[in-house]
Amino acid sequence: MTKVYLSAQFPEVALTKLRDNGLDVESYTGAGLISHAELLSKVATADYLITTLSTMVDQEIIDAAPKLKLIANFGAGFNNIDSVYAKSKGIPVTNTPKVSTNAVAELTISLILNLSHRVIEGDQQMRTTGFPGWAPLYFLGHEIAGKTLGIVGLGNIGQEVARKATALGMTVTYFAPHQLSPEAEQQLNVTYQPFDALVKSSDFISINAPLTSETKHQFDAAVLGEMKATACLINVGRGPIIDEAALLKALQNHEIGGAALDVYENEPNVDQAFTQLKNVVLTPHIGNATVEARNAMADIVASNVVLMAQGQTPKYVVNA
């Protein structure tokens, strides 16, 4: 029987679709992330691999799977997979684009609001020292209406962030490798800026870009030094886009106003010094962690396996 190996526990919608189509399904059920050694062992007999962006699928893994016909990645990103090497072996790699768009955009906006209104900080105070009583200057934050949001990376998620931010009264600028048409900019109510200009003028900067050789450490000490002293940096893109050592120093020295991070440079490891700062909000890579988004992602990876098993072409191949 055709075997599908899942390197993590996935929503039931994926398992049901695979089994309903007569496929033999085995899932990793251990605590934490699957080890490289266990994945090596399990792919040896697998015809299809469904994996997560937290699991590295390198040349060694691919070479250990002589029957492998498809690697279906559960996520829009696919930096965890050596897709070029997979292509050389005739193995398509697929991802799950678009279905995470609204969830990640909602989280982006929530992080902006949390920083502005000091929600997490207020919650922590209520659970520790308590509420001393209302006063005119007590626990002041900022309204986001009228503030400038600079979006770095204006793909599907960046565009949805722009729509939501505009609805909340923010002025939205963006930087991307390719400028939109004037018609598209007008429809989204956004203005293009060169990267340096965006960094200097934004009250909030949202990173919604993919990780590439050009974007790695795009936000280094020099760039952080160009931000407004009151500006906040939000990263729901990819962790290594920020030089975290430089960011930590900028936050500790109050060179910028704050930061909200959902992704990390050495994920899942996080520098514990960030947890000691009041002007930082930290979330555990939950950008698309909604029932709606994860079920849609699960349906895509399972559907792609079924398509391949039926001799058809899968959708969203990233190494064609």
PDB file of C-alpha atoms in Angstrom:
ATOM      1  CA  MET A   1       0.000   0.000   0.000  1.00  0.00           C
ATOM      2  CA  THR A   2       1.126   3.531  -0.772  1.00  0.00           C
ATOM      3  CA  LYS A   3       2.578   5.097   2.375  1.00  0.00           C
ATOM      4  CA  VAL A   4       2.293   8.698   3.510  1.00  0.00           C
ATOM      5  CA  TYR A   5       4.449   9.841   6.389  1.00  0.00           C
ATOM      6  CA  LEU A   6       3.499  12.962   8.371  1.00  0.00           C
ATOM      7  CA  SER A   7       6.358  14.479  10.371  1.00  0.00           C
ATOM      8  CA  ALA A   8       4.003  16.027  12.941  1.00  0.00           C
ATOM      9  CA  GLN A   9       0.430  15.750  14.184  1.00  0.00           C
ATOM     10  CA  PHE A  10      -1.848  17.443  11.669  1.00  0.00           C
ATOM     11  CA  PRO A  11      -5.520  18.472  11.668  1.00  0.00           C
ATOM     12  CA  GLU A  12      -7.907  15.558  11.247  1.00  0.00           C
ATOM     13  CA  VAL A  13      -9.087  16.875   7.871  1.00  0.00           C
ATOM     14  CA  ALA A  14      -5.760  15.784   6.355  1.00  0.00           C
ATOM     15  CA  LEU A  15      -5.825  12.299   7.841  1.00  0.00           C
ATOM     16  CA  THR A  16      -9.428  11.730   6.803  1.00  0.00           C
ATOM     17  CA  LYS A  17      -8.815  12.771   3.207  1.00  0.00           C
ATOM     18  CA  LEU A  18      -5.721  10.582   2.904  1.00  0.00           C
ATOM     19  CA  ARG A  19      -7.380   7.500   4.401  1.00  0.00           C
ATOM     20  CA  ASP A  20     -10.586   7.988   2.426  1.00  0.00           C
ATOM     21  CA  ASN A  21      -8.454   7.754  -0.707  1.00  0.00           C
ATOM     22  CA  GLY A  22      -6.932   4.440   0.326  1.00  0.00           C
ATOM     23  CA  LEU A  23      -3.547   5.674   1.498  1.00  0.00           C
ATOM     24  CA  ASP A  24      -1.572   4.178   4.386  1.00  0.00           C
ATOM     25  CA  VAL A  25      -0.965   7.010   6.854  1.00  0.00           C
ATOM     26  CA  GLU A  26       1.633   7.158   9.620  1.00  0.00           C
ATOM     27  CA  SER A  27       2.198  10.218  11.807  1.00  0.00           C
ATOM     28  CA  TYR A  28       4.899  11.269  14.228  1.00  0.00           C
ATOM     29  CA  THR A  29       3.306  11.373  17.680  1.00  0.00           C
ATOM     30  CA  GLY A  30       6.295  12.067  19.924  1.00  0.00           C
ATOM     31  CA  ALA A  31       6.793  15.027  22.222  1.00  0.00           C
ATOM     32  CA  GLY A  32       8.325  18.107  20.639  1.00  0.00           C
ATOM     33  CA  LEU A  33       9.675  18.215  17.101  1.00  0.00           C
ATOM     34  CA  ILE A  34      10.690  15.095  15.232  1.00  0.00           C
ATOM     35  CA  SER A  35      14.429  14.417  15.303  1.00  0.00           C
ATOM     36  CA  HIS A  36      16.521  14.271  12.174  1.00  0.00           C
ATOM     37  CA  ALA A  37      17.416  10.667  12.981  1.00  0.00           C
ATOM     38  CA  GLU A  38      13.784   9.551  13.297  1.00  0.00           C
ATOM     39  CA  LEU A  39      12.789  11.316  10.106  1.00  0.00           C
ATOM     40  CA  LEU A  40      15.656   9.561   8.326  1.00  0.00           C
ATOM     41  CA  SER A  41      14.283   6.239   9.488  1.00  0.00           C
ATOM     42  CA  LYS A  42      10.658   6.952   8.641  1.00  0.00           C
ATOM     43  CA  VAL A  43      11.145   8.301   5.113  1.00  0.00           C
ATOM     44  CA  ALA A  44      13.001   5.154   4.047  1.00  0.00           C
ATOM     45  CA  THR A  45       9.701   3.482   3.108  1.00  0.00           C
ATOM     46  CA  ALA A  46       7.575   6.558   2.402  1.00  0.00           C
ATOM     47  CA  ASP A  47       6.049   7.361  -0.965  1.00  0.00           C
ATOM     48  CA  TYR A  48       4.919  10.802   0.182  1.00  0.00           C
ATOM     49  CA  LEU A  49       6.135  13.135   2.922  1.00  0.00           C
ATOM     50  CA  ILE A  50       4.000  15.794   4.554  1.00  0.00           C
ATOM     51  CA  THR A  51       6.136  17.990   6.747  1.00  0.00           C
ATOM     52  CA  THR A  52       6.199  21.291   8.586  1.00  0.00           C
ATOM     53  CA  LEU A  53       8.402  24.336   8.178  1.00  0.00           C
ATOM     54  CA  SER A  54      10.016  23.497  11.522  1.00  0.00           C
ATOM     55  CA  THR A  55      11.418  20.235  10.120  1.00  0.00           C
ATOM     56  CA  MET A  56      14.535  20.273   7.966  1.00  0.00           C
ATOM     57  CA  VAL A  57      14.330  18.141   4.842  1.00  0.00           C
ATOM     58  CA  ASP A  58      17.904  18.205   3.578  1.00  0.00           C
ATOM     59  CA  GLN A  59      19.842  16.140   1.049  1.00  0.00           C
ATOM     60  CA  GLU A  60      20.404  13.386   3.575  1.00  0.00           C
ATOM     61  CA  ILE A  61      16.676  13.019   4.199  1.00  0.00           C
ATOM     62  CA  ILE A  62      15.898  13.036   0.481  1.00  0.00           C
ATOM     63  CA  ASP A  63      18.605  10.460  -0.266  1.00  0.00           C
ATOM     64  CA  ALA A  64      17.199   8.230   2.471  1.00  0.00           C
ATOM     65  CA  ALA A  65      13.823   8.096   0.714  1.00  0.00           C
ATOM     66  CA  PRO A  66      14.233   6.182  -2.574  1.00  0.00           C
ATOM     67  CA  LYS A  67      10.465   5.874  -3.114  1.00  0.00           C
ATOM     68  CA  LEU A  68       9.641   9.511  -2.395  1.00  0.00           C
ATOM     69  CA  LYS A  69       7.362  11.122  -4.985  1.00  0.00           C
ATOM     70  CA  LEU A  70       6.320  14.358  -3.273  1.00  0.00           C
ATOM     71  CA  ILE A  71       7.252  16.615  -0.345  1.00  0.00           C
ATOM     72  CA  ALA A  72       4.183  18.582   0.747  1.00  0.00           C
ATOM     73  CA  ASN A  73       5.150  21.382   3.108  1.00  0.00           C
ATOM     74  CA  PHE A  74       2.577  22.568   5.645  1.00  0.00           C
ATOM     75  CA  GLY A  75       3.214  26.302   5.358  1.00  0.00           C
ATOM     76  CA  ALA A  76       3.657  29.062   2.824  1.00  0.00           C
ATOM     77  CA  GLY A  77       7.421  29.110   3.353  1.00  0.00           C
ATOM     78  CA  PHE A  78       9.682  26.284   2.266  1.00  0.00           C
ATOM     79  CA  ASN A  79      13.150  27.343   3.451  1.00  0.00           C
ATOM     80  CA  ASN A  80      13.278  24.142   5.496  1.00  0.00           C
ATOM     81  CA  ILE A  81      13.424  21.999   2.369  1.00  0.00           C
ATOM     82  CA  ASP A  82      16.297  21.646  -0.090  1.00  0.00           C
ATOM     83  CA  SER A  83      13.881  22.129  -2.964  1.00  0.00           C
ATOM     84  CA  VAL A  84      16.648  22.465  -5.552  1.00  0.00           C
ATOM     85  CA  TYR A  85      18.071  19.072  -4.625  1.00  0.00           C
ATOM     86  CA  ALA A  86      14.574  17.595  -4.548  1.00  0.00           C
ATOM     87  CA  LYS A  87      14.028  18.863  -8.078  1.00  0.00           C
ATOM     88  CA  SER A  88      17.253  17.188  -9.213  1.00  0.00           C
ATOM     89  CA  LYS A  89      15.767  13.935  -7.922  1.00  0.00           C
ATOM     90  CA  GLY A  90      12.481  14.545  -9.729  1.00  0.00           C
ATOM     91  CA  ILE A  91      10.588  15.223  -6.494  1.00  0.00           C
ATOM     92  CA  PRO A  92       8.146  18.151  -6.522  1.00  0.00           C
ATOM     93  CA  VAL A  93       7.885  20.307  -3.415  1.00  0.00           C
ATOM     94  CA  THR A  94       4.596  22.042  -2.655  1.00  0.00           C
ATOM     95  CA  ASN A  95       3.527  24.663  -0.124  1.00  0.00           C
ATOM     96  CA  THR A  96       0.248  26.098   1.177  1.00  0.00           C
ATOM     97  CA  PRO A  97       0.019  29.732   0.031  1.00  0.00           C
ATOM     98  CA  LYS A  98      -2.820  32.228   0.400  1.00  0.00           C
ATOM     99  CA  VAL A  99      -4.931  30.346   2.976  1.00  0.00           C
ATOM    100  CA  SER A 100      -2.905  31.871   5.836  1.00  0.00           C
ATOM    101  CA  THR A 101      -3.309  35.413   4.569  1.00  0.00           C
ATOM    102  CA  ASN A 102      -6.124  36.646   6.781  1.00  0.00           C
ATOM    103  CA  ALA A 103      -4.899  34.897   9.941  1.00  0.00           C
ATOM    104  CA  VAL A 104      -1.385  36.344   9.667  1.00  0.00           C
ATOM    105  CA  ALA A 105      -2.711  39.792   8.787  1.00  0.00           C
ATOM    106  CA  GLU A 106      -5.031  39.727  11.808  1.00  0.00           C
ATOM    107  CA  LEU A 107      -2.134  38.787  14.079  1.00  0.00           C
ATOM    108  CA  THR A 108      -0.031  41.602  12.613  1.00  0.00           C
ATOM    109  CA  ILE A 109      -2.707  44.147  13.450  1.00  0.00           C
ATOM    110  CA  SER A 110      -3.234  42.654  16.910  1.00  0.00           C
ATOM    111  CA  LEU A 111       0.481  42.982  17.665  1.00  0.00           C
ATOM    112  CA  ILE A 112       0.411  46.631  16.602  1.00  0.00           C
ATOM    113  CA  LEU A 113      -2.567  47.257  18.871  1.00  0.00           C
ATOM    114  CA  ASN A 114      -0.997  45.328  21.750  1.00  0.00           C
ATOM    115  CA  LEU A 115       2.153  47.430  21.566  1.00  0.00           C
ATOM    116  CA  SER A 116       0.269  50.698  21.213  1.00  0.00           C
ATOM    117  CA  HIS A 117      -2.133  50.108  24.083  1.00  0.00           C
ATOM    118  CA  ARG A 118       0.318  48.127  26.234  1.00  0.00           C
ATOM    119  CA  VAL A 119      -2.198  45.288  26.560  1.00  0.00           C
ATOM    120  CA  ILE A 120       0.265  42.533  27.482  1.00  0.00           C
ATOM    121  CA  GLU A 121       2.097  44.814  29.875  1.00  0.00           C
ATOM    122  CA  GLY A 122      -1.195  45.749  31.532  1.00  0.00           C
ATOM    123  CA  ASP A 123      -2.253  42.122  31.832  1.00  0.00           C
ATOM    124  CA  GLN A 124       1.050  41.242  33.507  1.00  0.00           C
ATOM    125  CA  GLN A 125       0.635  44.088  35.979  1.00  0.00           C
ATOM    126  CA  MET A 126      -2.901  42.987  36.870  1.00  0.00           C
ATOM    127  CA  ARG A 127      -1.580  39.486  37.598  1.00  0.00           C
ATOM    128  CA  THR A 128       1.328  40.718  39.752  1.00  0.00           C
ATOM    129  CA  THR A 129       1.346  44.134  41.451  1.00  0.00           C
ATOM    130  CA  GLY A 130      -2.281  44.862  40.603  1.00  0.00           C
ATOM    131  CA  PHE A 131      -4.263  47.968  39.641  1.00  0.00           C
ATOM    132  CA  PRO A 132      -3.409  50.992  41.819  1.00  0.00           C
ATOM    133  CA  GLY A 133      -6.382  53.035  40.594  1.00  0.00           C
ATOM    134  CA  TRP A 134      -7.277  55.221  37.648  1.00  0.00           C
ATOM    135  CA  ALA A 135      -5.308  58.450  37.135  1.00  0.00           C
ATOM    136  CA  PRO A 136      -4.971  60.879  34.193  1.00  0.00           C
ATOM    137  CA  LEU A 137      -1.368  59.954  33.419  1.00  0.00           C
ATOM    138  CA  TYR A 138      -1.554  56.286  34.370  1.00  0.00           C
ATOM    139  CA  PHE A 139      -0.412  53.633  31.849  1.00  0.00           C
ATOM    140  CA  LEU A 140      -0.571  55.837  28.782  1.00  0.00           C
ATOM    141  CA  GLY A 141      -0.278  54.260  25.347  1.00  0.00           C
ATOM    142  CA  HIS A 142      -0.869  55.582  21.841  1.00  0.00           C
ATOM    143  CA  GLU A 143      -3.665  55.473  19.303  1.00  0.00           C
ATOM    144  CA  ILE A 144      -2.738  54.005  15.929  1.00  0.00           C
ATOM    145  CA  ALA A 145      -5.147  56.148  13.901  1.00  0.00           C
ATOM    146  CA  GLY A 146      -3.163  58.769  12.047  1.00  0.00           C
ATOM    147  CA  LYS A 147       0.122  56.893  12.458  1.00  0.00           C
ATOM    148  CA  THR A 148       2.219  55.661   9.534  1.00  0.00           C
ATOM    149  CA  LEU A 149       2.617  51.944   8.972  1.00  0.00           C
ATOM    150  CA  GLY A 150       5.453  50.910   6.699  1.00  0.00           C
ATOM    151  CA  ILE A 151       5.045  47.414   5.268  1.00  0.00           C
ATOM    152  CA  VAL A 152       8.134  45.574   4.034  1.00  0.00           C
ATOM    153  CA  GLY A 153       6.965  42.976   1.555  1.00  0.00           C
ATOM    154  CA  LEU A 154       3.615  43.534  -0.140  1.00  0.00           C
ATOM    155  CA  GLY A 155       2.531  40.042  -1.114  1.00  0.00           C
ATOM    156  CA  ASN A 156      -0.847  38.584  -0.206  1.00  0.00           C
ATOM    157  CA  ILE A 157      -0.299  39.039   3.529  1.00  0.00           C
ATOM    158  CA  GLY A 158       1.211  42.494   3.246  1.00  0.00           C
ATOM    159  CA  GLN A 159      -1.701  43.648   1.125  1.00  0.00           C
ATOM    160  CA  GLU A 160      -4.231  42.315   3.625  1.00  0.00           C
ATOM    161  CA  VAL A 161      -2.360  44.068   6.439  1.00  0.00           C
ATOM    162  CA  ALA A 162      -2.607  47.264   4.400  1.00  0.00           C
ATOM    163  CA  ARG A 163      -6.377  46.875   4.009  1.00  0.00           C
ATOM    164  CA  LYS A 164      -6.919  46.320   7.722  1.00  0.00           C
ATOM    165  CA  ALA A 165      -4.550  49.109   8.761  1.00  0.00           C
ATOM    166  CA  THR A 166      -6.232  51.578   6.408  1.00  0.00           C
ATOM    167  CA  ALA A 167      -9.613  50.643   7.881  1.00  0.00           C
ATOM    168  CA  LEU A 168      -8.200  51.581  11.302  1.00  0.00           C
ATOM    169  CA  GLY A 169      -7.169  55.014  10.076  1.00  0.00           C
ATOM    170  CA  MET A 170      -3.453  54.406   9.500  1.00  0.00           C
ATOM    171  CA  THR A 171      -1.433  55.852   6.651  1.00  0.00           C
ATOM    172  CA  VAL A 172       0.222  52.947   4.816  1.00  0.00           C
ATOM    173  CA  THR A 173       3.459  52.986   2.873  1.00  0.00           C
ATOM    174  CA  TYR A 174       5.323  49.980   1.536  1.00  0.00           C
ATOM    175  CA  PHE A 175       8.604  48.734   0.168  1.00  0.00           C
ATOM    176  CA  ALA A 176       8.829  45.697  -2.115  1.00  0.00           C
ATOM    177  CA  PRO A 177      11.185  44.543  -4.859  1.00  0.00           C
ATOM    178  CA  HIS A 178       8.558  45.445  -7.458  1.00  0.00           C
ATOM    179  CA  GLN A 179       6.351  48.501  -7.176  1.00  0.00           C
ATOM    180  CA  LEU A 180       2.640  47.995  -7.762  1.00  0.00           C
ATOM    181  CA  SER A 181       0.847  49.685 -10.613  1.00  0.00           C
ATOM    182  CA  PRO A 182      -0.679  53.082  -9.848  1.00  0.00           C
ATOM    183  CA  GLU A 183      -4.121  51.473 -10.099  1.00  0.00           C
ATOM    184  CA  ALA A 184      -3.235  48.759  -7.568  1.00  0.00           C
ATOM    185  CA  GLU A 185      -1.711  51.324  -5.200  1.00  0.00           C
ATOM    186  CA  GLN A 186      -4.842  53.455  -5.404  1.00  0.00           C
ATOM    187  CA  GLN A 187      -7.074  50.463  -4.755  1.00  0.00           C
ATOM    188  CA  LEU A 188      -5.076  49.508  -1.652  1.00  0.00           C
ATOM    189  CA  ASN A 189      -4.568  53.139  -0.621  1.00  0.00           C
ATOM    190  CA  VAL A 190      -0.807  52.607  -0.227  1.00  0.00           C
ATOM    191  CA  THR A 191       2.252  54.617  -1.253  1.00  0.00           C
ATOM    192  CA  TYR A 192       5.572  53.170  -2.358  1.00  0.00           C
ATOM    193  CA  GLN A 193       8.737  54.316  -0.593  1.00  0.00           C
ATOM    194  CA  PRO A 194      12.369  53.301  -1.010  1.00  0.00           C
ATOM    195  CA  PHE A 195      13.484  51.147   1.902  1.00  0.00           C
ATOM    196  CA  ASP A 196      15.598  53.826   3.605  1.00  0.00           C
ATOM    197  CA  ALA A 197      12.793  56.381   3.423  1.00  0.00           C
ATOM    198  CA  LEU A 198      10.240  53.933   4.804  1.00  0.00           C
ATOM    199  CA  VAL A 199      12.486  53.059   7.747  1.00  0.00           C
ATOM    200  CA  LYS A 200      12.981  56.708   8.669  1.00  0.00           C
ATOM    201  CA  SER A 201       9.352  57.823   8.328  1.00  0.00           C
ATOM    202  CA  SER A 202       7.318  54.945   9.784  1.00  0.00           C
ATOM    203  CA  ASP A 203       5.764  54.848  13.243  1.00  0.00           C
ATOM    204  CA  PHE A 204       5.332  51.086  12.836  1.00  0.00           C
ATOM    205  CA  ILE A 205       7.180  48.767  10.498  1.00  0.00           C
ATOM    206  CA  SER A 206       5.636  45.410   9.650  1.00  0.00           C
ATOM    207  CA  ILE A 207       7.871  42.747   8.131  1.00  0.00           C
ATOM    208  CA  ASN A 208       5.769  40.583   5.821  1.00  0.00           C
ATOM    209  CA  ALA A 209       8.544  39.513   3.472  1.00  0.00           C
ATOM    210  CA  PRO A 210       9.994  36.082   2.657  1.00  0.00           C
ATOM    211  CA  LEU A 211      13.501  35.102   3.716  1.00  0.00           C
ATOM    212  CA  THR A 212      15.972  35.418   0.847  1.00  0.00           C
ATOM    213  CA  SER A 213      19.657  36.177   0.557  1.00  0.00           C
ATOM    214  CA  GLU A 214      18.671  39.835   0.120  1.00  0.00           C
ATOM    215  CA  THR A 215      16.361  40.010   3.153  1.00  0.00           C
ATOM    216  CA  LYS A 216      18.509  38.101   5.660  1.00  0.00           C
ATOM    217  CA  HIS A 217      19.531  40.604   8.381  1.00  0.00           C
ATOM    218  CA  GLN A 218      17.871  43.342   6.345  1.00  0.00           C
ATOM    219  CA  PHE A 219      17.153  44.952   9.706  1.00  0.00           C
ATOM    220  CA  ASP A 220      20.649  45.248  11.132  1.00  0.00           C
ATOM    221  CA  ALA A 221      22.102  47.760  13.590  1.00  0.00           C
ATOM    222  CA  ALA A 222      22.457  50.444  10.929  1.00  0.00           C
ATOM    223  CA  VAL A 223      18.847  50.160   9.784  1.00  0.00           C
ATOM    224  CA  LEU A 224      17.497  50.021  13.328  1.00  0.00           C
ATOM    225  CA  GLY A 225      19.488  53.163  14.044  1.00  0.00           C
ATOM    226  CA  GLU A 226      17.582  54.964  11.280  1.00  0.00           C
ATOM    227  CA  MET A 227      14.162  54.214  12.801  1.00  0.00           C
ATOM    228  CA  LYS A 228      12.322  56.814  14.860  1.00  0.00           C
ATOM    229  CA  ALA A 229      13.060  56.569  18.566  1.00  0.00           C
ATOM    230  CA  THR A 230       9.329  55.983  19.105  1.00  0.00           C
ATOM    231  CA  ALA A 231       8.847  53.496  16.262  1.00  0.00           C
ATOM    232  CA  CYS A 232       7.899  49.850  16.746  1.00  0.00           C
ATOM    233  CA  LEU A 233       9.042  46.874  14.658  1.00  0.00           C
ATOM    234  CA  ILE A 234       6.723  43.919  14.013  1.00  0.00           C
ATOM    235  CA  ASN A 235       7.976  40.670  12.493  1.00  0.00           C
ATOM    236  CA  VAL A 236       5.542  38.013  11.306  1.00  0.00           C
ATOM    237  CA  GLY A 237       7.649  37.208   8.243  1.00  0.00           C
ATOM    238  CA  ARG A 238      10.804  35.218   8.933  1.00  0.00           C
ATOM    239  CA  GLY A 239      13.056  35.492  11.980  1.00  0.00           C
ATOM    240  CA  PRO A 240      16.441  35.913  10.272  1.00  0.00           C
ATOM    241  CA  ILE A 241      15.266  39.049   8.481  1.00  0.00           C
ATOM    242  CA  ILE A 242      16.141  40.794  11.757  1.00  0.00           C
ATOM    243  CA  ASP A 243      19.585  40.741  13.339  1.00  0.00           C
ATOM    244  CA  GLU A 244      18.229  39.870  16.772  1.00  0.00           C
ATOM    245  CA  ALA A 245      21.404  40.808  18.636  1.00  0.00           C
ATOM    246  CA  ALA A 246      21.197  44.284  17.120  1.00  0.00           C
ATOM    247  CA  LEU A 247      17.471  44.497  17.875  1.00  0.00           C
ATOM    248  CA  LEU A 248      17.979  43.509  21.494  1.00  0.00           C
ATOM    249  CA  LYS A 249      20.593  46.191  21.937  1.00  0.00           C
ATOM    250  CA  ALA A 250      18.376  48.822  20.284  1.00  0.00           C
ATOM    251  CA  LEU A 251      15.490  47.923  22.599  1.00  0.00           C
ATOM    252  CA  GLN A 252      17.617  47.844  25.729  1.00  0.00           C
ATOM    253  CA  ASN A 253      19.062  51.255  24.881  1.00  0.00           C
ATOM    254  CA  HIS A 254      15.619  52.667  23.992  1.00  0.00           C
ATOM    255  CA  GLU A 255      16.804  53.479  20.496  1.00  0.00           C
ATOM    256  CA  ILE A 256      13.402  52.367  19.178  1.00  0.00           C
ATOM    257  CA  GLY A 257      10.013  52.307  20.871  1.00  0.00           C
ATOM    258  CA  GLY A 258       9.293  48.606  20.898  1.00  0.00           C
ATOM    259  CA  ALA A 259       9.008  45.341  18.993  1.00  0.00           C
ATOM    260  CA  ALA A 260       6.579  42.477  18.506  1.00  0.00           C
ATOM    261  CA  LEU A 261       7.978  39.173  17.297  1.00  0.00           C
ATOM    262  CA  ASP A 262       6.144  36.073  16.155  1.00  0.00           C
ATOM    263  CA  VAL A 263       9.188  34.534  14.428  1.00  0.00           C
ATOM    264  CA  TYR A 264      12.781  34.238  15.563  1.00  0.00           C
ATOM    265  CA  GLU A 265      16.270  34.100  14.144  1.00  0.00           C
ATOM    266  CA  ASN A 266      17.148  30.761  15.771  1.00  0.00           C
ATOM    267  CA  GLU A 267      13.666  29.353  16.121  1.00  0.00           C
ATOM    268  CA  PRO A 268      12.458  27.701  18.268  1.00  0.00           C
ATOM    269  CA  ASN A 269      15.174  29.134  20.536  1.00  0.00           C
ATOM    270  CA  VAL A 270      14.556  32.684  21.755  1.00  0.00           C
ATOM    271  CA  ASP A 271      17.045  34.931  23.504  1.00  0.00           C
ATOM    272  CA  GLN A 272      15.627  35.153  27.025  1.00  0.00           C
ATOM    273  CA  ALA A 273      16.810  38.757  27.312  1.00  0.00           C
ATOM    274  CA  PHE A 274      13.779  39.716  25.200  1.00  0.00           C
ATOM    275  CA  THR A 275      11.461  38.391  27.907  1.00  0.00           C
ATOM    276  CA  GLN A 276      12.833  40.912  30.397  1.00  0.00           C
ATOM    277  CA  LEU A 277      11.783  43.922  28.330  1.00  0.00           C
ATOM    278  CA  LYS A 278       8.426  45.639  28.816  1.00  0.00           C
ATOM    279  CA  ASN A 279       8.437  47.150  25.336  1.00  0.00           C
ATOM    280  CA  VAL A 280       8.418  43.752  23.614  1.00  0.00           C
ATOM    281  CA  VAL A 281       5.550  41.399  22.758  1.00  0.00           C
ATOM    282  CA  LEU A 282       6.510  37.789  22.015  1.00  0.00           C
ATOM    283  CA  THR A 283       4.284  35.131  20.444  1.00  0.00           C
ATOM    284  CA  PRO A 284       5.286  31.528  19.569  1.00  0.00           C
ATOM    285  CA  HIS A 285       4.979  31.584  15.755  1.00  0.00           C
ATOM    286  CA  ILE A 286       1.192  31.633  15.778  1.00  0.00           C
ATOM    287  CA  GLY A 287       0.640  33.723  12.653  1.00  0.00           C
ATOM    288  CA  ASN A 288      -1.591  31.149  10.977  1.00  0.00           C
ATOM    289  CA  ALA A 289      -2.556  29.295  14.151  1.00  0.00           C
ATOM    290  CA  THR A 290      -6.287  29.448  13.631  1.00  0.00           C
ATOM    291  CA  VAL A 291      -8.616  26.509  13.146  1.00  0.00           C
ATOM    292  CA  GLU A 292      -9.715  27.989   9.838  1.00  0.00           C
ATOM    293  CA  ALA A 293      -6.228  28.482   8.403  1.00  0.00           C
ATOM    294  CA  ARG A 294      -4.746  25.215   9.641  1.00  0.00           C
ATOM    295  CA  ASN A 295      -7.682  23.172   8.322  1.00  0.00           C
ATOM    296  CA  ALA A 296      -7.297  24.854   4.931  1.00  0.00           C
ATOM    297  CA  MET A 297      -3.557  24.121   4.956  1.00  0.00           C
ATOM    298  CA  ALA A 298      -4.221  20.503   5.921  1.00  0.00           C
ATOM    299  CA  ASP A 299      -6.666  20.140   3.054  1.00  0.00           C
ATOM    300  CA  ILE A 300      -4.065  21.437   0.584  1.00  0.00           C
ATOM    301  CA  VAL A 301      -1.243  19.080   1.622  1.00  0.00           C
ATOM    302  CA  ALA A 302      -3.552  16.061   1.673  1.00  0.00           C
ATOM    303  CA  SER A 303      -5.134  17.008  -1.657  1.00  0.00           C
ATOM    304  CA  ASN A 304      -1.715  17.302  -3.267  1.00  0.00           C
ATOM    305  CA  VAL A 305      -0.759  13.830  -2.096  1.00  0.00           C
ATOM    306  CA  VAL A 306      -4.045  12.445  -3.425  1.00  0.00           C
ATOM    307  CA  LEU A 307      -3.511  14.177  -6.766  1.00  0.00           C
ATOM    308  CA  MET A 308      -0.039  12.659  -7.101  1.00  0.00           C
ATOM    309  CA  ALA A 309      -1.301   9.224  -6.080  1.00  0.00           C
ATOM    310  CA  GLN A 310      -3.937   9.474  -8.811  1.00  0.00           C
ATOM    311  CA  GLY A 311      -1.349  10.414 -11.420  1.00  0.00           C
ATOM    312  CA  GLN A 312      -2.294  14.082 -11.546  1.00  0.00           C
ATOM    313  CA  THR A 313      -0.241  17.236 -11.059  1.00  0.00           C
ATOM    314  CA  PRO A 314      -0.234  18.716  -7.543  1.00  0.00           C
ATOM    315  CA  LYS A 315      -0.944  22.375  -6.900  1.00  0.00           C
ATOM    316  CA  TYR A 316       1.480  25.010  -5.645  1.00  0.00           C
ATOM    317  CA  VAL A 317       4.713  23.344  -6.777  1.00  0.00           C
ATOM    318  CA  VAL A 318       7.582  25.624  -5.734  1.00  0.00           C
ATOM    319  CA  ASN A 319      10.445  23.845  -7.538  1.00  0.00           C
ATOM    320  CA  ALA A 320       8.918  23.210 -10.943  1.00  0.00           C
TER     321      ALA A 320
END
